């Protein structure tokens, strides 16, 4: 597999912390000073392919990285950002969670212009989503046999990547 | 963190629009709910289907969350992202958190934004181009390393010590006498002790 993020993890380039499952790393292009990224050590192209256990560990680590940058840099805030899919600005085919330290007037603008939606449009979307949340909140059992795990993950990944623009 | 009295907690909940939504006292388009979290549609969406995922408990900023809850909210974010891809044919999702006014936080209740994205939409979130040299970044990060190790250190089993990259990233500094004159010294570790999180939270949310 040709993934430069996997290569960086393998070569331990820019890693400030790691466990068996995740790494905290200095990004190649920092948005602000102290910007760090949290990522799974294993190659997952999109968020939906990452097992629950690893997602949980990524968010826990991101929270602690946030505390560390408050402390070490006197940051006035942090942004957590995952760009999931090229339509969302994902540049590398490896899931990355950004922890971005913020200060007033640091020149970074991550805001969006709100869209106007009427009651009917909102209700239509509400119902569509509600109809599909049956499996939300159910945490995956940790799979014990690594061979089986691989097969299951691949099937899931294929199905999901179809709905996303292919990442080069 | 200082424990609030039940009266103070009740007052806090009354003043917080998202607690009011969680308590069913203010109407909202709820799309998912369980005993710990609530997901509602943002009334000022970046795109149609923009979801706000919140803890039911009043928690102002992310550092006040315990590991289990933030981990769980990460999992639910992923699951809701998947729902958006499936139901709205979104081509991607942006998962976004603003901690603190400087980061764009507008309400004093922690939330994760899950925004469906389409190729070429104007939902923004485009970061600035690189403004800092790699050298600058590495220098700044020297100070962050120590804090990271201190804050994350507990989580690592003894056989999996954090990788110390200081030497790998700055080989120049290993050899004495090779330092270029005028080059900035590695920033010293911040002398400030970790402030209690409730103070941080007050500061960040202006409450
Ligand atoms: Zn990879
Ligand atoms: Zn609240």
Tab-separated table of C-alpha atoms and ligand atoms in Angstrom:
chain	number	residue	atom	x	y	z
A	1	UNK	CA	0.000	0.000	0.000
A	2	UNK	CA	1.255	3.417	-0.886
A	3	UNK	CA	0.326	5.868	1.841
A	4	UNK	CA	2.710	8.597	2.924
A	5	UNK	CA	0.957	8.892	6.282
A	6	UNK	CA	1.565	5.189	6.948
A	7	UNK	CA	5.181	5.765	5.924
A	8	UNK	CA	5.536	8.603	8.407
A	9	UNK	CA	4.114	6.413	11.176
A	10	UNK	CA	6.422	3.560	10.219
A	11	UNK	CA	9.453	5.870	10.164
A	12	UNK	CA	8.293	7.576	13.355
A	13	UNK	CA	8.614	10.946	11.691
A	14	UNK	CA	7.286	13.800	13.786
A	15	UNK	CA	5.568	11.557	16.315
A	16	UNK	CA	5.189	13.076	19.782
A	17	UNK	CA	3.173	10.284	21.363
A	18	UNK	CA	1.970	6.887	20.380
A	19	UNK	CA	0.216	3.791	21.611
A	20	UNK	CA	-0.387	0.475	19.908
A	21	UNK	CA	-3.398	1.919	18.056
A	22	UNK	CA	-2.881	5.659	17.614
A	23	UNK	CA	-0.214	8.305	17.162
A	24	UNK	CA	-0.019	12.021	17.851
A	25	UNK	CA	2.071	13.747	15.232
A	26	UNK	CA	3.270	17.121	13.960
A	27	UNK	CA	1.510	17.859	10.649
A	28	UNK	CA	3.433	18.764	7.526
A	29	UNK	CA	1.430	21.961	7.157
A	30	UNK	CA	0.478	23.529	10.454
A	31	UNK	CA	-2.537	25.856	10.495
A	32	UNK	CA	-1.355	27.510	13.726
A	33	UNK	CA	1.650	27.008	16.038
A	34	UNK	CA	1.233	23.880	18.124
A	35	UNK	CA	-1.137	22.238	15.626
A	36	UNK	CA	-0.998	18.465	16.104
A	37	UNK	CA	-2.749	15.568	14.426
A	38	UNK	CA	-4.116	12.373	15.953
A	39	UNK	CA	-4.346	9.348	13.724
A	40	UNK	CA	-4.848	5.599	13.731
A	41	UNK	CA	-1.606	3.664	13.202
A	42	UNK	CA	-3.432	1.281	10.914
A	43	UNK	CA	-4.456	2.537	7.478
A	44	UNK	CA	-8.121	3.588	7.293
A	45	UNK	CA	-9.126	5.805	4.357
A	46	UNK	CA	-12.308	7.276	5.896
A	47	UNK	CA	-13.748	7.796	9.338
A	48	UNK	CA	-16.478	5.195	8.890
A	49	UNK	CA	-13.876	2.470	8.411
A	50	UNK	CA	-12.206	3.086	11.778
A	51	UNK	CA	-13.312	0.635	14.498
A	52	UNK	CA	-15.148	2.155	17.487
A	53	UNK	CA	-12.389	1.263	19.913
A	54	UNK	CA	-9.857	3.271	17.915
A	55	UNK	CA	-12.218	6.225	17.363
A	56	UNK	CA	-12.754	6.358	21.081
A	57	UNK	CA	-9.015	6.356	21.703
A	58	UNK	CA	-8.469	9.082	19.069
A	59	UNK	CA	-11.006	11.405	20.688
A	60	UNK	CA	-9.675	10.746	24.174
A	61	UNK	CA	-6.155	11.520	22.981
A	62	UNK	CA	-7.366	14.641	21.138
A	63	UNK	CA	-8.919	15.896	24.347
A	64	UNK	CA	-5.636	15.433	26.203
A	65	UNK	CA	-3.638	17.030	23.428
A	66	UNK	CA	-6.019	19.980	23.728
A	67	UNK	CA	-5.333	20.233	27.457
A	68	UNK	CA	-1.606	20.086	26.759
A	69	UNK	CA	-1.687	22.951	24.260
A	70	UNK	CA	-3.788	25.111	26.589
A	71	UNK	CA	-1.138	24.530	29.192
A	72	UNK	CA	2.025	24.763	27.125
A	73	UNK	CA	1.088	27.512	24.678
A	74	UNK	CA	-1.426	29.539	26.612
A	75	UNK	CA	-3.851	28.873	23.786
A	76	UNK	CA	-7.235	30.538	24.167
A	77	UNK	CA	-9.092	27.763	22.467
A	78	UNK	CA	-8.788	24.719	20.249
A	79	UNK	CA	-10.531	23.412	17.194
A	80	UNK	CA	-10.967	19.725	16.523
A	81	UNK	CA	-11.387	19.003	12.833
A	82	UNK	CA	-11.811	15.865	10.762
A	83	UNK	CA	-12.124	16.351	7.014
A	84	UNK	CA	-13.831	13.141	6.042
A	85	UNK	CA	-13.778	12.610	2.277
A	86	UNK	CA	-12.331	14.795	-0.476
A	87	UNK	CA	-15.584	16.788	-0.592
A	88	UNK	CA	-14.754	17.821	2.971
A	89	UNK	CA	-11.181	18.711	2.066
A	90	UNK	CA	-9.466	15.449	3.002
A	91	UNK	CA	-6.074	15.468	1.284
A	92	UNK	CA	-4.484	12.196	2.334
A	93	UNK	CA	-6.170	8.794	2.141
A	94	UNK	CA	-5.613	8.205	5.873
A	95	UNK	CA	-7.979	9.385	8.606
A	96	UNK	CA	-6.592	12.419	10.426
A	97	UNK	CA	-7.994	14.329	13.385
A	98	UNK	CA	-6.592	17.855	13.745
A	99	UNK	CA	-6.109	19.579	17.099
A	100	UNK	CA	-5.612	23.260	16.309
A	101	UNK	CA	-4.627	25.703	19.069
A	102	UNK	CA	-6.350	29.062	18.719
A	103	UNK	CA	-5.773	32.620	19.855
A	104	UNK	CA	-7.882	35.713	19.268
A	105	UNK	CA	-7.105	37.231	15.856
A	106	UNK	CA	-4.761	34.444	14.811
A	107	UNK	CA	-5.960	34.869	11.239
A	108	UNK	CA	-7.523	31.430	10.922
A	109	UNK	CA	-11.146	31.334	9.858
A	110	UNK	CA	-12.903	28.015	10.146
A	111	UNK	CA	-16.417	29.414	10.140
A	112	UNK	CA	-19.134	28.890	7.586
A	113	UNK	CA	-21.972	31.037	6.279
A	114	UNK	CA	-25.255	29.644	7.629
A	115	UNK	CA	-27.867	28.523	5.140
A	116	UNK	CA	-31.504	29.499	5.430
A	117	UNK	CA	-33.882	26.564	5.660
A	118	UNK	CA	-37.615	26.660	6.195
A	119	UNK	CA	-39.537	24.520	8.659
A	120	UNK	CA	-40.626	22.043	6.018
A	121	UNK	CA	-37.105	21.443	4.709
A	122	UNK	CA	-35.834	20.987	8.257
A	123	UNK	CA	-38.597	18.518	9.088
A	124	UNK	CA	-37.970	16.471	5.953
A	125	UNK	CA	-34.319	16.082	6.846
A	126	UNK	CA	-35.132	15.411	10.483
A	127	UNK	CA	-37.368	12.506	9.519
A	128	UNK	CA	-34.912	11.091	6.980
A	129	UNK	CA	-32.135	11.019	9.551
A	130	UNK	CA	-34.309	9.762	12.414
A	131	UNK	CA	-35.358	6.874	10.241
A	132	UNK	CA	-31.751	5.687	9.949
A	133	UNK	CA	-30.332	6.081	13.456
A	134	UNK	CA	-31.355	2.628	14.668
A	135	UNK	CA	-27.774	1.433	15.106
A	136	UNK	CA	-26.371	4.692	16.478
A	137	UNK	CA	-25.088	4.402	20.042
A	138	UNK	CA	-24.382	0.694	19.757
A	139	UNK	CA	-20.700	0.084	20.275
A	140	UNK	CA	-18.991	-2.643	18.263
A	141	UNK	CA	-17.814	-5.661	20.173
A	142	UNK	CA	-14.090	-6.008	19.953
A	143	UNK	CA	-13.394	-8.713	17.437
A	144	UNK	CA	-11.192	-11.483	18.674
A	145	UNK	CA	-10.025	-13.211	15.540
A	146	UNK	CA	-7.846	-10.908	13.483
A	147	UNK	CA	-8.409	-12.942	10.303
A	148	UNK	CA	-12.147	-12.473	10.453
A	149	UNK	CA	-11.778	-8.862	11.382
A	150	UNK	CA	-9.928	-8.157	8.182
A	151	UNK	CA	-12.654	-9.602	5.984
A	152	UNK	CA	-15.408	-7.747	7.758
A	153	UNK	CA	-13.542	-4.456	7.605
A	154	UNK	CA	-12.858	-4.775	3.908
A	155	UNK	CA	-16.468	-5.364	3.007
A	156	UNK	CA	-17.558	-2.430	5.106
A	157	UNK	CA	-14.917	-0.212	3.588
A	158	UNK	CA	-15.884	-1.041	0.017
A	159	UNK	CA	-19.492	-0.247	0.637
A	160	UNK	CA	-18.681	3.026	2.316
A	161	UNK	CA	-16.038	4.298	-0.035
A	162	UNK	CA	-18.514	3.943	-2.856
A	163	UNK	CA	-20.577	6.726	-1.389
A	164	UNK	CA	-17.553	8.965	-1.120
A	165	UNK	CA	-15.579	10.549	-3.868
A	166	UNK	CA	-12.514	8.407	-4.426
A	167	UNK	CA	-9.493	9.789	-2.684
A	168	UNK	CA	-6.488	9.867	-4.982
B	1	UNK	CA	-13.086	21.033	39.675
B	2	UNK	CA	-15.277	22.662	42.303
B	3	UNK	CA	-18.551	20.895	42.753
B	4	UNK	CA	-21.557	23.064	42.102
B	5	UNK	CA	-24.447	22.986	44.498
B	6	UNK	CA	-27.671	21.495	43.130
B	7	UNK	CA	-29.121	25.025	43.073
B	8	UNK	CA	-26.206	26.326	41.020
B	9	UNK	CA	-26.512	23.372	38.654
B	10	UNK	CA	-30.214	23.983	38.191
B	11	UNK	CA	-29.565	27.652	37.515
B	12	UNK	CA	-26.896	26.746	34.976
B	13	UNK	CA	-29.286	24.458	33.167
B	14	UNK	CA	-31.958	27.129	33.060
B	15	UNK	CA	-29.583	29.616	31.496
B	16	UNK	CA	-28.232	27.234	28.871
B	17	UNK	CA	-30.304	26.843	25.730
B	18	UNK	CA	-28.843	23.411	24.995
B	19	UNK	CA	-29.618	22.124	28.492
B	20	UNK	CA	-33.136	23.444	27.958
B	21	UNK	CA	-33.325	21.475	24.722
B	22	UNK	CA	-31.974	18.371	26.465
B	23	UNK	CA	-34.603	18.797	29.180
B	24	UNK	CA	-37.344	19.123	26.564
B	25	UNK	CA	-38.178	22.689	27.617
B	26	UNK	CA	-37.168	24.199	24.285
B	27	UNK	CA	-38.212	22.583	21.031
B	28	UNK	CA	-35.584	21.303	18.621
B	29	UNK	CA	-35.295	18.859	15.759
B	30	UNK	CA	-33.937	15.911	17.699
B	31	UNK	CA	-32.520	13.207	15.462
B	32	UNK	CA	-30.919	10.966	18.080
B	33	UNK	CA	-31.033	10.660	21.841
B	34	UNK	CA	-29.861	8.257	24.515
B	35	UNK	CA	-29.121	8.571	28.228
B	36	UNK	CA	-25.800	10.357	27.660
B	37	UNK	CA	-26.054	12.383	24.452
B	38	UNK	CA	-28.456	14.240	22.223
B	39	UNK	CA	-28.212	15.054	18.509
B	40	UNK	CA	-30.214	17.941	17.028
B	41	UNK	CA	-30.285	19.692	13.667
B	42	UNK	CA	-28.480	23.037	13.673
B	43	UNK	CA	-30.992	25.817	12.942
B	44	UNK	CA	-28.204	27.769	11.199
B	45	UNK	CA	-26.714	24.917	9.203
B	46	UNK	CA	-23.519	25.065	7.174
B	47	UNK	CA	-25.351	22.601	4.915
B	48	UNK	CA	-28.749	20.889	5.183
B	49	UNK	CA	-28.412	18.001	7.628
B	50	UNK	CA	-25.857	19.754	9.860
B	51	UNK	CA	-26.036	17.917	13.207
B	52	UNK	CA	-25.003	19.121	16.668
B	53	UNK	CA	-24.081	16.309	19.039
B	54	UNK	CA	-24.117	17.310	22.704
B	55	UNK	CA	-23.692	15.721	26.119
B	56	UNK	CA	-26.940	15.897	28.114
B	57	UNK	CA	-24.994	17.006	31.122
B	58	UNK	CA	-23.989	20.687	31.091
B	59	UNK	CA	-20.335	20.604	30.085
B	60	UNK	CA	-18.865	23.847	28.778
B	61	UNK	CA	-15.677	22.710	27.060
B	62	UNK	CA	-14.036	19.512	25.920
B	63	UNK	CA	-11.300	19.330	28.603
B	64	UNK	CA	-14.057	18.950	31.201
B	65	UNK	CA	-15.211	15.699	29.639
B	66	UNK	CA	-14.066	12.371	30.998
B	67	UNK	CA	-12.376	9.852	28.705
B	68	UNK	CA	-15.368	7.591	28.477
B	69	UNK	CA	-17.814	10.303	27.436
B	70	UNK	CA	-15.575	11.985	24.856
B	71	UNK	CA	-14.676	8.561	23.443
B	72	UNK	CA	-18.352	7.674	23.225
B	73	UNK	CA	-19.185	10.976	21.530
B	74	UNK	CA	-16.437	10.246	18.985
B	75	UNK	CA	-18.071	6.910	18.198
B	76	UNK	CA	-21.546	8.468	17.889
B	77	UNK	CA	-20.086	11.182	15.618
B	78	UNK	CA	-18.741	8.507	13.318
B	79	UNK	CA	-22.090	6.699	13.309
B	80	UNK	CA	-24.027	9.887	12.574
B	81	UNK	CA	-21.551	10.754	9.837
B	82	UNK	CA	-22.305	7.377	8.297
B	83	UNK	CA	-26.044	8.079	8.518
B	84	UNK	CA	-25.549	11.396	6.679
B	85	UNK	CA	-23.567	9.711	3.911
B	86	UNK	CA	-26.324	7.145	3.514
B	87	UNK	CA	-29.485	9.209	3.895
B	88	UNK	CA	-28.501	12.517	2.333
B	89	UNK	CA	-26.052	11.114	-0.225
B	90	UNK	CA	-23.407	13.377	1.260
B	91	UNK	CA	-20.003	12.916	-0.369
B	92	UNK	CA	-18.153	13.581	2.843
B	93	UNK	CA	-18.533	15.027	6.325
B	94	UNK	CA	-16.767	17.634	8.388
B	95	UNK	CA	-16.463	16.819	12.080
B	96	UNK	CA	-15.763	20.026	13.956
B	97	UNK	CA	-15.436	21.255	17.526
B	98	UNK	CA	-14.872	24.821	18.698
B	99	UNK	CA	-13.485	25.057	22.227
B	100	UNK	CA	-13.439	28.642	23.424
B	101	UNK	CA	-14.570	31.938	21.928
B	102	UNK	CA	-11.231	32.343	20.126
B	103	UNK	CA	-11.965	29.062	18.362
B	104	UNK	CA	-15.487	30.137	17.389
B	105	UNK	CA	-17.490	28.631	20.252
B	106	UNK	CA	-20.810	30.445	20.537
B	107	UNK	CA	-22.722	28.654	23.276
B	108	UNK	CA	-21.305	27.606	26.647
B	109	UNK	CA	-22.251	23.959	26.102
B	110	UNK	CA	-19.830	21.521	24.470
B	111	UNK	CA	-20.896	20.159	21.078
B	112	UNK	CA	-19.543	18.291	18.079
B	113	UNK	CA	-20.664	19.541	14.659
B	114	UNK	CA	-21.245	16.880	12.018
B	115	UNK	CA	-21.665	18.593	8.667
B	116	UNK	CA	-22.604	16.783	5.451
B	117	UNK	CA	-20.431	17.919	2.553
B	118	UNK	CA	-20.790	17.958	-1.208
B	119	UNK	CA	-18.052	18.506	-3.736
B	120	UNK	CA	-17.743	22.243	-4.385
B	121	UNK	CA	-20.164	23.343	-1.652
B	122	UNK	CA	-19.568	26.612	0.153
B	123	UNK	CA	-19.592	25.181	3.665
B	124	UNK	CA	-16.188	26.718	4.099
B	125	UNK	CA	-13.861	25.422	6.787
B	126	UNK	CA	-10.974	25.967	4.445
B	127	UNK	CA	-7.923	26.587	6.551
B	128	UNK	CA	-5.325	29.192	5.694
B	129	UNK	CA	-2.302	28.289	3.721
B	130	UNK	CA	0.841	27.433	5.580
B	131	UNK	CA	2.203	30.494	7.311
B	132	UNK	CA	4.962	29.021	9.414
B	133	UNK	CA	8.210	27.400	8.415
B	134	UNK	CA	8.888	23.850	9.483
B	135	UNK	CA	11.681	25.171	11.667
B	136	UNK	CA	9.336	27.559	13.482
B	137	UNK	CA	6.813	24.830	14.004
B	138	UNK	CA	9.399	22.451	15.422
B	139	UNK	CA	10.651	25.063	17.848
B	140	UNK	CA	7.153	25.770	19.079
B	141	UNK	CA	6.517	22.093	19.456
B	142	UNK	CA	9.467	21.567	21.747
B	143	UNK	CA	7.423	23.176	24.513
B	144	UNK	CA	4.380	21.172	23.575
B	145	UNK	CA	6.245	17.839	23.771
B	146	UNK	CA	6.744	18.100	27.499
B	147	UNK	CA	3.136	19.004	28.151
B	148	UNK	CA	1.955	16.178	25.909
B	149	UNK	CA	4.086	13.704	27.775
B	150	UNK	CA	2.839	14.982	31.091
B	151	UNK	CA	-0.819	14.973	30.115
B	152	UNK	CA	-0.872	11.811	28.028
B	153	UNK	CA	1.836	9.956	29.918
B	154	UNK	CA	-0.540	8.220	32.289
B	155	UNK	CA	-2.346	6.571	29.433
B	156	UNK	CA	0.676	4.633	28.211
B	157	UNK	CA	1.478	1.220	29.590
B	158	UNK	CA	5.048	1.041	30.929
B	159	UNK	CA	6.297	-0.982	27.964
B	160	UNK	CA	4.972	1.584	25.543
B	161	UNK	CA	6.730	4.748	26.548
B	162	UNK	CA	6.177	7.768	24.337
B	163	UNK	CA	8.654	8.105	21.569
B	164	UNK	CA	11.019	10.932	22.248
B	165	UNK	CA	11.436	12.645	18.972
B	166	UNK	CA	13.350	15.651	20.163
B	167	UNK	CA	16.588	14.156	18.932
B	168	UNK	CA	15.216	12.816	15.710
B	169	UNK	CA	13.612	16.091	14.749
B	170	UNK	CA	16.456	18.365	15.703
B	171	UNK	CA	19.674	16.508	15.038
B	172	UNK	CA	21.548	19.811	14.817
B	173	UNK	CA	21.110	20.406	18.492
B	174	UNK	CA	22.810	17.160	19.388
B	175	UNK	CA	26.215	18.468	18.487
B	176	UNK	CA	27.391	21.234	20.737
B	177	UNK	CA	28.858	24.211	18.974
B	178	UNK	CA	26.971	23.749	15.738
B	179	UNK	CA	24.149	26.030	16.754
B	180	UNK	CA	23.852	28.928	14.360
B	181	UNK	CA	24.308	32.279	16.001
B	182	UNK	CA	21.131	34.230	16.466
B	183	UNK	CA	19.038	31.115	16.206
B	184	UNK	CA	16.230	31.089	18.677
B	185	UNK	CA	16.636	28.855	21.670
B	186	UNK	CA	14.159	26.097	22.170
B	187	UNK	CA	11.305	27.666	24.097
B	188	UNK	CA	11.410	26.658	27.724
B	189	UNK	CA	8.599	24.652	29.070
B	190	UNK	CA	5.834	26.918	30.165
B	191	UNK	CA	6.262	27.841	33.797
B	192	UNK	CA	2.560	28.155	34.221
B	193	UNK	CA	1.059	25.310	36.136
B	194	UNK	CA	-2.020	23.726	34.636
B	195	UNK	CA	-4.879	25.945	35.576
B	196	UNK	CA	-7.915	24.203	37.009
B	197	UNK	CA	-10.246	23.394	34.174
B	198	UNK	CA	-13.150	25.359	35.574
B	199	UNK	CA	-11.055	28.515	35.358
B	200	UNK	CA	-10.045	27.616	31.820
B	201	UNK	CA	-13.657	27.064	30.943
B	202	UNK	CA	-14.759	30.401	32.397
B	203	UNK	CA	-12.008	32.104	30.490
B	204	UNK	CA	-12.766	30.337	27.254
B	205	UNK	CA	-16.466	30.833	27.205
B	206	UNK	CA	-16.454	34.261	28.807
B	207	UNK	CA	-18.883	33.002	31.434
C	1	LIG	ZN1	-2.157	5.159	5.597
C	2	LIG	ZN1	-25.833	23.348	28.963
